[in-house]
Amino acid sequence: MAQTQQQTSDTRRNIRRQQLHGIGIGRRVVRIIKAMVALALACGILSFLFNIFTLKQPMQTLKHIVRPAEEAARAGVVVVGGGLAGLAAALEALQQTQGSAVRVVMVEKEARTGGNSAKASSGINGAWTQTQQAQGIKDSAEAFERDTLRSGKGLSNGTLARRLARESAEAVAWLQTRFALDLDVVAQLGGHSAPRTHRRPDTPDGRAQPVGWGIVSALAAQLAEQPRFTLLTGARVVELLQQPQASGSTVSGVVYATADGQHHRLQASAVVLATGGFGGADTQGLMHEHAPQLASLPTTNGAFATGDGVKLGVGVGAALVDMQHVQVHPTGFVSADDPAARTKVLAAEALRGAGGLLLTARGQRFVDELATRDMVTAAITQACSTADSRATYPGTSPDGAAAFLVLSQAAADAFGHGALAFYVKMHLLHRASDVSELASALRVPQAALDTTLRAYDQVRASNGALQDAFGKRVFPQAVVNQAGGRAAYYWGVVAPCVHYTMGGLRFDERARVLRAADGSPVPGLFAAGEVTGGLHGANRLAGNSLLECVVFGREAGRQAARAAM
């Protein structure tokens, strides 16, 4: 009898470990996956990093326990999307409902969580952080707010920008303390008045630690241990459920579709949309509708960035804002192996923040490399679009504008050789042993290249006595290598790419989605991350994407938790 009871108990435990589609994965498997990832990081496998940056394969670290289907029929909070905004929202909702039976269900259409957040490479902004103070960097939330508003060209929502800036230091501290993330490298990127973009350093043995992947994997690992958390992967939300009320309908859950074509209803007290933007390679989607002039450009986004959350919000009467404003990042790598690739690896802004220069095919500078992204993009388009000015690889003749990106040894050292080695391994950056070899690789007369590099360093060394021809005021590193030693140059071809969509669902500082009809909140519906609009105005400031995901993702989680209690 005891043996029969034991077998029955074992059977029940096994049933509770079944995934939605019958794939069993329990806590032991999660631990094994974590161990595998730790081994991958310890070995510094560059192909693993390549999958992270290109998302050609999903990341194994971010697959969690999915509990039985009958347990997912009702939730307190549903989070749609598994990028950083969604992960932060889910964690905060769980934190705010500690001691209760409120369940949080994340619905992710991809096989793994992470989204575009996992590909972020330049860092997360924070003003007057403990890290800045330890490094003697002077900054303030007020200065950060001004920079954000200036970058937005007067279109940013001031209330949202103020909250973003004032909570930035706490957001960075949350990542550093709760998740033990070493965000210790601080750089000054384009449009910033101070160094405030935090990223992870290389490990002591020179291995790269991608900042976006490090953050999302750390949050995902904690979620995997939460008994009130459920992750449904391969599940695409196709409709928001609504419950009629006297004052109007309240969002009361979602309908999601699975790969077998089945539709499932998931009731909830609150829904958080964190599905990202619409900058993927779908030329006939929202990009074609709102910014058709950009639909043919290459993109740094994963194919999953199709604006699902925007469409869902509109379906329940939500307002849209700034949909025509799409950020074209000035520097997506043109691969020597596939120059015409539609999806490109981002040449991190930190490369220019470390001292990288942009040159025409004639070997001439044409812009302040640390201007805002829209200004650098416009300069590349104007200066590098003709046959004699466009940067190319030998034997290729691509359409559109392209420039050379060049780093001195000092700039390469400042950027970090772990990530640099990844770019070299993937034939995105190339090494030249000296300026003569660099000039040959760029097919530029050495005398012209020498003149460009020495003129830059002369202004840099003058400490303001000489003015840069393009208005540059921050000169991170010298660009002329010192003779002898291991000094080398690194170069690549970069081109403007669709990177980020500033427009999306109109929301407020409490992460509530607002109605198109009267501007009031849609009850039960919250949003965070790139699915929203209004914060960035006409142009997002570098490093503000990961930050908005943390600040407003956590706020969305708080508000959703209150609605569920």
JSON list of N, CA, C and O in Angstrom, two decimals, residues 185-202:
[
{"chain": "A", "resi": 185, "resn": "VAL", "atom": "N", "xyz": [32.58, 49.78, -15.81]},
{"chain": "A", "resi": 185, "resn": "VAL", "atom": "CA", "xyz": [33.18, 50.60, -16.86]},
{"chain": "A", "resi": 185, "resn": "VAL", "atom": "C", "xyz": [32.19, 51.70, -17.21]},
{"chain": "A", "resi": 185, "resn": "VAL", "atom": "O", "xyz": [31.03, 51.43, -17.53]},
{"chain": "A", "resi": 186, "resn": "VAL", "atom": "N", "xyz": [32.62, 52.94, -17.12]},
{"chain": "A", "resi": 186, "resn": "VAL", "atom": "CA", "xyz": [31.74, 54.09, -17.37]},
{"chain": "A", "resi": 186, "resn": "VAL", "atom": "C", "xyz": [32.32, 54.89, -18.54]},
{"chain": "A", "resi": 186, "resn": "VAL", "atom": "O", "xyz": [33.48, 55.30, -18.49]},
{"chain": "A", "resi": 187, "resn": "ALA", "atom": "N", "xyz": [31.50, 55.12, -19.55]},
{"chain": "A", "resi": 187, "resn": "ALA", "atom": "CA", "xyz": [31.96, 55.83, -20.75]},
{"chain": "A", "resi": 187, "resn": "ALA", "atom": "C", "xyz": [31.04, 57.00, -21.04]},
{"chain": "A", "resi": 187, "resn": "ALA", "atom": "O", "xyz": [29.87, 57.02, -20.65]},
{"chain": "A", "resi": 188, "resn": "GLN", "atom": "N", "xyz": [31.57, 57.98, -21.75]},
{"chain": "A", "resi": 188, "resn": "GLN", "atom": "CA", "xyz": [30.78, 59.11, -22.22]},
{"chain": "A", "resi": 188, "resn": "GLN", "atom": "C", "xyz": [30.45, 58.88, -23.68]},
{"chain": "A", "resi": 188, "resn": "GLN", "atom": "O", "xyz": [31.32, 58.91, -24.54]},
{"chain": "A", "resi": 189, "resn": "LEU", "atom": "N", "xyz": [29.19, 58.65, -23.95]},
{"chain": "A", "resi": 189, "resn": "LEU", "atom": "CA", "xyz": [28.74, 58.37, -25.31]},
{"chain": "A", "resi": 189, "resn": "LEU", "atom": "C", "xyz": [28.13, 59.61, -25.94]},
{"chain": "A", "resi": 189, "resn": "LEU", "atom": "O", "xyz": [28.01, 60.66, -25.32]},
{"chain": "A", "resi": 190, "resn": "GLY", "atom": "N", "xyz": [27.73, 59.47, -27.21]},
{"chain": "A", "resi": 190, "resn": "GLY", "atom": "CA", "xyz": [27.23, 60.61, -27.96]},
{"chain": "A", "resi": 190, "resn": "GLY", "atom": "C", "xyz": [26.03, 61.29, -27.33]},
{"chain": "A", "resi": 190, "resn": "GLY", "atom": "O", "xyz": [25.09, 60.63, -26.91]},
{"chain": "A", "resi": 191, "resn": "GLY", "atom": "N", "xyz": [26.08, 62.62, -27.24]},
{"chain": "A", "resi": 191, "resn": "GLY", "atom": "CA", "xyz": [24.98, 63.40, -26.70]},
{"chain": "A", "resi": 191, "resn": "GLY", "atom": "C", "xyz": [25.00, 63.57, -25.20]},
{"chain": "A", "resi": 191, "resn": "GLY", "atom": "O", "xyz": [24.15, 64.28, -24.65]},
{"chain": "A", "resi": 192, "resn": "HIS", "atom": "N", "xyz": [25.94, 62.94, -24.51]},
{"chain": "A", "resi": 192, "resn": "HIS", "atom": "CA", "xyz": [26.01, 63.04, -23.05]},
{"chain": "A", "resi": 192, "resn": "HIS", "atom": "C", "xyz": [27.00, 64.13, -22.64]},
{"chain": "A", "resi": 192, "resn": "HIS", "atom": "O", "xyz": [28.05, 64.32, -23.27]},
{"chain": "A", "resi": 193, "resn": "SER", "atom": "N", "xyz": [26.69, 64.80, -21.54]},
{"chain": "A", "resi": 193, "resn": "SER", "atom": "CA", "xyz": [27.57, 65.85, -21.03]},
{"chain": "A", "resi": 193, "resn": "SER", "atom": "C", "xyz": [28.54, 65.33, -19.99]},
{"chain": "A", "resi": 193, "resn": "SER", "atom": "O", "xyz": [29.39, 66.08, -19.49]},
{"chain": "A", "resi": 194, "resn": "ALA", "atom": "N", "xyz": [28.45, 64.03, -19.67]},
{"chain": "A", "resi": 194, "resn": "ALA", "atom": "CA", "xyz": [29.36, 63.42, -18.69]},
{"chain": "A", "resi": 194, "resn": "ALA", "atom": "C", "xyz": [29.42, 61.92, -18.96]},
{"chain": "A", "resi": 194, "resn": "ALA", "atom": "O", "xyz": [28.50, 61.36, -19.57]},
{"chain": "A", "resi": 195, "resn": "PRO", "atom": "N", "xyz": [30.48, 61.26, -18.51]},
{"chain": "A", "resi": 195, "resn": "PRO", "atom": "CA", "xyz": [30.52, 59.79, -18.60]},
{"chain": "A", "resi": 195, "resn": "PRO", "atom": "C", "xyz": [29.47, 59.20, -17.65]},
{"chain": "A", "resi": 195, "resn": "PRO", "atom": "O", "xyz": [29.57, 59.38, -16.43]},
{"chain": "A", "resi": 196, "resn": "ARG", "atom": "N", "xyz": [28.49, 58.49, -18.18]},
{"chain": "A", "resi": 196, "resn": "ARG", "atom": "CA", "xyz": [27.45, 57.91, -17.32]},
{"chain": "A", "resi": 196, "resn": "ARG", "atom": "C", "xyz": [26.88, 56.61, -17.87]},
{"chain": "A", "resi": 196, "resn": "ARG", "atom": "O", "xyz": [25.93, 56.06, -17.29]},
{"chain": "A", "resi": 197, "resn": "THR", "atom": "N", "xyz": [27.44, 56.08, -18.95]},
{"chain": "A", "resi": 197, "resn": "THR", "atom": "CA", "xyz": [26.93, 54.83, -19.51]},
{"chain": "A", "resi": 197, "resn": "THR", "atom": "C", "xyz": [27.76, 53.67, -18.97]},
{"chain": "A", "resi": 197, "resn": "THR", "atom": "O", "xyz": [28.95, 53.56, -19.27]},
{"chain": "A", "resi": 198, "resn": "HIS", "atom": "N", "xyz": [27.12, 52.83, -18.17]},
{"chain": "A", "resi": 198, "resn": "HIS", "atom": "CA", "xyz": [27.80, 51.76, -17.44]},
{"chain": "A", "resi": 198, "resn": "HIS", "atom": "C", "xyz": [27.74, 50.44, -18.22]},
{"chain": "A", "resi": 198, "resn": "HIS", "atom": "O", "xyz": [26.68, 50.04, -18.70]},
{"chain": "A", "resi": 199, "resn": "ARG", "atom": "N", "xyz": [28.85, 49.78, -18.29]},
{"chain": "A", "resi": 199, "resn": "ARG", "atom": "CA", "xyz": [28.88, 48.44, -18.88]},
{"chain": "A", "resi": 199, "resn": "ARG", "atom": "C", "xyz": [29.85, 47.56, -18.08]},
{"chain": "A", "resi": 199, "resn": "ARG", "atom": "O", "xyz": [30.53, 48.03, -17.17]},
{"chain": "A", "resi": 200, "resn": "ARG", "atom": "N", "xyz": [29.92, 46.31, -18.45]},
{"chain": "A", "resi": 200, "resn": "ARG", "atom": "CA", "xyz": [30.74, 45.35, -17.73]},
{"chain": "A", "resi": 200, "resn": "ARG", "atom": "C", "xyz": [32.15, 45.32, -18.30]},
{"chain": "A", "resi": 200, "resn": "ARG", "atom": "O", "xyz": [32.35, 45.43, -19.51]},
{"chain": "A", "resi": 201, "resn": "PRO", "atom": "N", "xyz": [33.15, 45.13, -17.45]},
{"chain": "A", "resi": 201, "resn": "PRO", "atom": "CA", "xyz": [34.53, 45.03, -17.95]},
{"chain": "A", "resi": 201, "resn": "PRO", "atom": "C", "xyz": [34.81, 43.63, -18.49]},
{"chain": "A", "resi": 201, "resn": "PRO", "atom": "O", "xyz": [34.06, 42.68, -18.22]},
{"chain": "A", "resi": 202, "resn": "ASP", "atom": "N", "xyz": [35.88, 43.50, -19.24]},
{"chain": "A", "resi": 202, "resn": "ASP", "atom": "CA", "xyz": [36.36, 42.16, -19.57]},
{"chain": "A", "resi": 202, "resn": "ASP", "atom": "C", "xyz": [36.77, 41.46, -18.29]},
{"chain": "A", "resi": 202, "resn": "ASP", "atom": "O", "xyz": [37.12, 42.09, -17.28]}
]
